[in-house]
């Protein structure tokens, strides 16, 4: 029976999950593949810590070149994350004619052109299912299941940490800081949670998905990103009163000319299927001209869910190796020569419904001042709530839902409203996605 040799770089949480799956499910993998996959080498700076899995002597190494320069290794699995040295390791693996499997969305969001071009030049395969949505087979769905369809929308909850925090704030009426601390204590959030809570991780993921869906490179820096740190328990409570839940959404919509790509907290109707995707779960909605709509949901992170996506890619590549059909599936879903630049929409040109929250002094005339400015910018108010009754000189929250309006008009109106003497601090804007 043919043996496929793997080299794993990075023996952290996901790496340990991969090793466990390859060990525990060795038999079923062999039955399905008709070959054996062998974890031949594992490189990590720490080869002492017990990961709770039996690893044969001689497999662990601190030298990455024991994998990258090893002529026996067929597939390199990169699980160290970040830009460098992950980029250098992947390029070296490809140059040394090794297929690659990675979970590194940050790297692919920035360097997909370089990496995918080399994959094609060398006649190799790259798998990156684990980079987005953990166990959710979103990349396989776009590259294979929906291959004949014109996708026009991809949007979803692609960050488990942010979703855990927002769910906790919604279900337990707690503040952002309390929910973040709890997420860290539970091991869901990193000690430095910046990428997750500021929307950067979601932006990496939507950049990669946009490339696959529409065949365009996306400059990650051009994506309009805002995270969840400004969301207050009051916003969540108002959302509930208006019949919505707040989720951090990554959105990419293509109208045939331009792509509207953004990451921000959004209110979605509480009856929408994605409104009940809570905790660390992820959900991604794909819409196209043939199957209409499909929502894929599941565990977006964790050793075994993400590990299973990694092993799925490994087996896919092993199948290509055993059947001599390398280069069957273009990395970007489109042929490399068909990757064309599609312009991005300026956020000021999008239209949406909006939730606005202002801190205002509770005195006569304030509402007419604010609604006057909104009206001057063609923004019409659908409903409004004032939270509480302000004591002398104290601010209260005034929240309103606005009908569909142009973002540029909303931004101009907010700037004017924030200059009013009766308005204090920064106002909050949350887009409504239906
Ligand atoms: N940090 C990510 C999340 C998991 O919280 O969803 C890996 O993509």
XYZ file of C-alpha atoms and ligand atoms in Angstrom:
442
model
C 0.000 0.000 0.000
C 1.345 3.456 -0.923
C 2.566 5.582 1.953
C 2.196 9.386 1.923
C 4.612 11.160 4.268
C 3.642 14.301 6.112
C 5.774 16.939 7.799
C 3.979 19.096 10.353
C 5.392 22.525 11.238
C 3.859 23.850 14.469
C 2.814 21.476 17.221
C 0.349 23.755 19.006
C -3.365 23.241 19.629
C -4.324 22.520 16.000
C -1.128 20.559 15.336
C -1.914 18.303 18.278
C -5.474 17.903 16.940
C -4.084 16.833 13.554
C -1.771 14.284 15.187
C -4.658 12.893 17.228
C -6.960 12.535 14.202
C -4.239 10.838 12.153
C -3.596 8.429 15.018
C -7.144 7.725 16.250
C -8.724 7.506 12.774
C -5.815 5.885 10.987
C -7.859 2.841 10.011
C -10.844 4.668 8.510
C -8.527 7.038 6.639
C -6.712 4.057 5.164
C -9.991 2.360 4.190
C -11.185 5.483 2.394
C -7.903 6.531 0.804
C -6.434 3.168 -0.131
C -3.062 4.413 1.101
C -1.500 5.235 4.454
C -0.661 8.729 5.627
C 2.234 8.852 8.018
C 3.148 11.796 10.232
C 6.858 11.420 9.571
C 8.226 14.595 11.153
C 6.903 17.283 13.488
C 8.902 20.489 13.875
C 8.368 22.857 16.777
C 10.590 24.994 18.987
C 9.104 23.186 21.988
C 9.434 19.427 21.662
C 9.336 18.742 25.396
C 5.762 19.642 26.434
C 3.451 16.631 26.613
C 0.547 17.181 24.173
C -1.254 14.064 25.441
C -0.532 12.094 22.235
C 1.993 9.343 21.783
C 4.564 10.412 19.192
C 7.285 7.962 18.182
C 10.863 8.838 19.013
C 12.639 10.548 16.163
C 9.495 12.196 14.820
C 9.880 15.424 16.805
C 12.526 17.905 15.756
C 13.380 21.543 16.376
C 14.792 21.914 12.873
C 12.276 22.846 10.206
C 14.748 21.748 7.528
C 14.272 18.153 8.721
C 10.922 18.601 6.942
C 11.610 21.153 4.199
C 14.817 19.456 3.007
C 13.594 15.920 3.584
C 13.154 14.127 0.230
C 10.714 11.626 1.776
C 8.111 14.256 2.781
C 5.255 14.636 0.277
C 3.040 17.161 2.059
C 4.054 19.973 4.438
C 1.429 21.133 6.945
C 2.078 24.700 8.137
C 0.358 25.515 11.424
C 2.505 28.230 12.960
C 0.363 31.111 11.659
C 1.407 34.731 11.032
C 3.433 36.137 8.136
C 7.016 35.253 8.903
C 8.590 32.752 8.983
C 5.421 30.926 7.764
C 5.707 32.534 4.316
C 9.363 31.517 3.958
C 8.600 27.934 5.059
C 5.724 27.574 2.581
C 7.751 29.020 -0.312
C 10.645 26.700 0.520
C 8.347 23.675 0.731
C 6.886 24.496 -2.702
C 10.297 25.136 -4.216
C 11.333 21.727 -2.900
C 8.316 20.169 -4.686
C 6.196 19.524 -1.610
C 2.451 20.052 -1.495
C 1.238 22.379 1.242
C -1.667 22.405 3.670
C -2.093 25.502 5.830
C -4.590 27.144 8.191
C -2.938 30.537 7.769
C -5.583 33.064 6.675
C -3.451 36.107 7.554
C -0.737 34.902 5.182
C -3.147 34.025 2.376
C -4.987 37.346 2.717
C -1.708 39.096 1.946
C 0.424 36.728 -0.101
C -2.022 34.526 -2.024
C -0.768 35.832 -5.414
C 2.815 34.838 -4.721
C 2.004 31.511 -3.085
C -0.678 30.359 -5.536
C 1.481 31.325 -8.548
C 4.306 29.175 -7.205
C 1.888 26.308 -6.540
C 0.833 26.427 -10.194
C 4.361 26.858 -11.559
C 5.568 23.835 -9.643
C 2.528 21.712 -10.515
C 1.598 21.233 -6.858
C -1.509 21.481 -4.679
C -2.327 23.694 -1.704
C -5.107 23.060 0.792
C -6.337 25.789 3.133
C -9.803 24.673 4.231
C -8.798 25.103 7.889
C -8.028 28.789 7.383
C -11.719 29.792 7.386
C -14.572 28.521 9.504
C -12.727 25.576 11.107
C -14.670 22.448 10.239
C -17.115 24.220 7.882
C -16.295 23.049 4.319
C -16.653 26.524 2.810
C -13.582 26.433 0.576
C -14.460 23.006 -0.775
C -18.020 24.231 -1.370
C -16.894 27.261 -3.373
C -14.106 25.498 -5.276
C -16.060 22.340 -6.019
C -19.751 22.154 -5.096
C -20.675 25.616 -6.425
C -18.069 25.627 -9.207
C -20.624 26.182 -11.996
C -22.462 29.005 -10.265
C -22.010 32.771 -10.307
C -21.653 33.676 -6.658
C -22.773 37.197 -5.780
C -22.823 37.228 -1.973
C -20.738 35.708 0.764
C -21.322 36.862 4.280
C -21.034 35.374 7.650
C -19.932 35.053 11.202
C -16.350 33.910 10.759
C -14.804 34.734 14.112
C -15.728 32.512 17.037
C -14.164 34.735 19.685
C -16.172 37.800 18.671
C -19.305 35.697 18.349
C -18.772 34.234 21.818
C -18.410 37.743 23.298
C -21.491 39.157 21.531
C -23.575 36.078 22.414
C -22.591 36.362 26.050
C -23.363 40.085 26.116
C -26.774 39.318 24.573
C -27.714 36.337 26.697
C -26.322 37.474 30.048
C -26.645 41.249 29.724
C -23.001 41.726 30.559
C -20.524 44.360 29.376
C -17.931 43.805 26.676
C -15.001 43.658 29.158
C -16.701 40.989 31.284
C -17.497 38.863 28.218
C -13.958 39.225 26.855
C -12.436 38.208 30.205
C -14.685 35.153 30.310
C -13.694 34.255 26.714
C -10.043 34.451 27.734
C -10.622 32.349 30.864
C -12.420 29.715 28.764
C -9.467 29.641 26.361
C -11.502 30.966 23.406
C -9.769 34.336 23.143
C -6.030 34.823 22.798
C -4.135 36.699 25.532
C -3.895 39.446 22.871
C -7.363 39.316 21.290
C -6.827 42.326 18.974
C -7.213 40.479 15.649
C -10.445 38.826 16.760
C -12.221 41.749 18.440
C -11.073 44.421 15.974
C -12.389 42.426 13.000
C -8.948 41.859 11.456
C -9.202 38.056 11.528
C -12.631 38.276 9.868
C -11.186 40.616 7.226
C -8.414 38.113 6.440
C -11.053 35.452 5.935
C -13.394 37.508 3.743
C -10.419 38.592 1.595
C -9.626 34.937 0.874
C -13.283 34.011 0.268
C -13.734 36.963 -2.093
C -10.793 35.799 -4.185
C -12.286 32.324 -4.468
C -15.830 33.508 -5.155
C -15.190 36.181 -7.788
C -11.649 35.459 -9.025
C -10.121 38.739 -7.886
C -7.144 39.601 -5.715
C -8.215 41.769 -2.774
C -5.823 44.155 -1.113
C -6.468 43.421 2.525
C -5.714 47.046 3.514
C -8.585 48.260 1.287
C -11.255 46.433 3.298
C -13.383 48.657 5.537
C -13.090 47.049 8.986
C -14.589 47.839 12.367
C -14.667 45.494 15.306
C -16.903 44.984 18.306
C -15.147 47.040 20.986
C -17.664 49.927 20.691
C -20.692 47.690 21.198
C -22.293 48.345 24.567
C -24.809 46.276 26.503
C -27.256 49.105 25.777
C -26.815 48.602 22.002
C -27.559 44.926 22.509
C -30.639 45.689 24.588
C -31.928 48.200 22.013
C -31.283 45.697 19.220
C -33.430 43.209 21.115
C -36.203 45.757 21.535
C -36.158 46.447 17.806
C -36.185 42.671 17.065
C -32.518 42.173 16.146
C -29.326 40.507 17.369
C -25.888 42.030 16.888
C -23.281 39.889 15.103
C -19.828 40.665 13.745
C -20.306 40.081 10.014
C -17.806 39.726 7.205
C -19.565 40.758 3.997
C -18.648 40.497 0.334
C -21.221 41.330 -2.357
C -20.540 41.536 -6.082
C -22.978 43.421 -8.324
C -21.166 42.505 -11.547
C -19.125 45.723 -11.505
C -17.798 46.357 -8.036
C -17.387 44.459 -4.796
C -18.830 45.724 -1.554
C -16.499 44.164 1.028
C -16.531 45.081 4.695
C -16.378 43.763 8.248
C -18.453 45.340 11.001
C -20.977 44.581 13.707
C -24.427 44.341 12.159
C -27.971 43.941 13.386
C -29.698 40.946 11.898
C -33.367 40.098 12.463
C -33.664 37.770 15.461
C -35.605 35.258 13.321
C -32.798 34.975 10.740
C -30.995 31.596 10.855
C -27.648 33.319 11.499
C -29.065 35.159 14.529
C -29.172 31.864 16.392
C -25.570 30.949 15.557
C -24.129 31.633 18.969
C -21.026 31.106 21.090
C -17.927 30.029 19.192
C -19.926 28.700 16.245
C -19.447 30.205 12.778
C -21.896 30.446 9.873
C -21.301 31.463 6.274
C -24.036 32.304 3.778
C -23.349 31.923 0.072
C -25.773 33.158 -2.597
C -25.508 32.588 -6.322
C -27.501 32.414 -9.521
C -28.207 28.690 -9.378
C -28.681 27.303 -5.890
C -29.954 30.637 -4.503
C -28.824 30.484 -0.898
C -26.879 28.108 1.288
C -25.902 28.632 4.911
C -23.106 26.487 6.252
C -22.617 26.461 10.002
C -20.426 24.684 12.505
C -17.401 24.854 14.776
C -15.165 27.634 13.515
C -12.208 26.854 15.748
C -10.745 24.268 18.096
C -8.189 21.482 17.843
C -10.385 18.731 16.410
C -12.792 20.716 14.162
C -9.931 22.681 12.603
C -7.684 19.603 12.699
C -10.289 17.654 10.730
C -10.272 20.337 8.005
C -6.470 20.061 7.842
C -6.590 16.265 7.579
C -9.378 16.505 4.972
C -7.043 18.614 2.813
C -4.176 16.193 3.387
C -6.297 13.287 2.194
C -7.536 15.240 -0.806
C -3.942 15.894 -1.849
C -2.992 12.283 -1.077
C -5.767 11.199 -3.454
C -4.322 13.454 -6.140
C -0.887 11.950 -5.552
C -2.124 8.345 -5.674
C -4.147 9.016 -8.834
C -1.463 11.128 -10.520
C -3.846 14.040 -10.939
C -1.896 16.932 -9.510
C -2.978 20.468 -10.475
C -6.584 19.301 -10.884
C -8.028 22.100 -8.763
C -6.742 25.698 -9.107
C -5.922 27.171 -5.713
C -7.997 30.314 -6.288
C -10.903 28.317 -7.703
C -10.330 30.203 -11.012
C -7.453 29.438 -13.362
C -4.551 31.684 -12.319
C -4.570 33.409 -15.729
C -8.249 34.331 -15.125
C -7.657 36.183 -11.860
C -8.659 39.763 -12.707
C -8.751 42.892 -10.622
C -12.325 43.913 -9.723
C -12.689 47.373 -8.112
C -14.056 47.702 -4.601
C -17.010 49.900 -3.696
C -16.299 52.906 -1.542
C -18.256 52.404 1.687
C -19.824 55.877 1.292
C -21.721 54.563 -1.759
C -23.433 51.609 -0.074
C -27.022 51.730 1.096
C -28.301 50.189 4.288
C -30.718 50.633 7.119
C -29.030 52.057 10.193
C -29.256 51.963 13.958
C -27.913 55.170 15.502
C -27.205 55.879 19.157
C -26.465 59.349 20.537
C -25.660 60.572 24.050
C -27.799 63.664 24.426
C -28.976 66.067 27.073
C -32.612 65.347 27.919
C -34.159 68.723 27.147
C -36.755 70.125 24.748
C -35.674 70.642 21.146
C -32.869 68.065 21.079
C -34.811 65.529 19.069
C -35.906 68.109 16.509
C -32.262 69.297 16.153
C -31.105 65.771 15.424
C -34.006 64.742 13.212
C -33.627 68.047 11.321
C -29.998 67.243 10.459
C -30.946 63.697 9.448
C -33.776 65.057 7.279
C -31.408 67.551 5.610
C -29.316 64.574 4.523
C -32.344 62.654 3.156
C -32.391 60.231 6.072
C -35.773 59.147 7.290
C -36.348 57.803 10.820
C -38.318 54.572 11.192
C -38.538 54.394 14.996
C -36.901 55.859 18.049
C -36.351 55.118 21.754
C -35.024 57.336 24.518
C -33.407 55.364 27.288
C -34.277 56.778 30.706
C -34.972 60.310 31.864
C -31.861 62.471 32.294
C -31.336 64.233 35.574
C -30.336 67.875 35.375
C -27.367 68.176 32.965
C -26.919 64.423 32.537
C -26.889 62.672 29.170
C -29.316 59.962 28.105
C -29.163 57.612 25.126
C -31.289 58.405 22.137
C -31.466 55.528 19.699
C -33.146 55.406 16.318
C -33.619 53.073 13.418
C -33.382 54.781 10.043
C -34.860 53.663 6.740
C -32.588 52.648 3.903
C -30.130 55.494 3.321
C -26.846 56.244 1.627
C -23.865 55.633 3.928
C -22.187 58.844 2.781
C -25.249 60.829 3.913
C -25.315 59.061 7.261
C -21.626 59.828 7.858
C -22.085 63.513 7.014
C -25.138 63.749 9.273
C -23.273 62.071 12.160
C -20.402 64.531 11.872
C -22.843 67.443 12.113
C -24.827 65.888 14.963
C -21.683 65.204 16.994
C -20.855 68.927 16.855
C -24.140 69.908 18.585
C -23.669 71.214 22.155
C -26.417 68.918 23.413
C -24.621 65.799 22.110
C -21.702 64.401 24.088
C -19.106 61.798 23.158
C -19.074 59.733 20.017
C -22.250 58.359 18.598
C -22.544 54.758 17.499
C -23.691 53.476 14.126
C -24.659 49.861 13.477
C -25.689 48.753 9.994
C -28.731 46.539 9.623
C -28.353 43.502 7.354
C -31.511 41.765 6.376
N -9.352 33.189 16.243
C -10.324 32.569 15.379
C -11.708 32.738 15.981
C -10.122 31.110 15.180
O -11.869 33.204 17.105
O -12.638 32.391 15.291
C -9.206 30.770 14.076
O -9.647 31.244 12.841
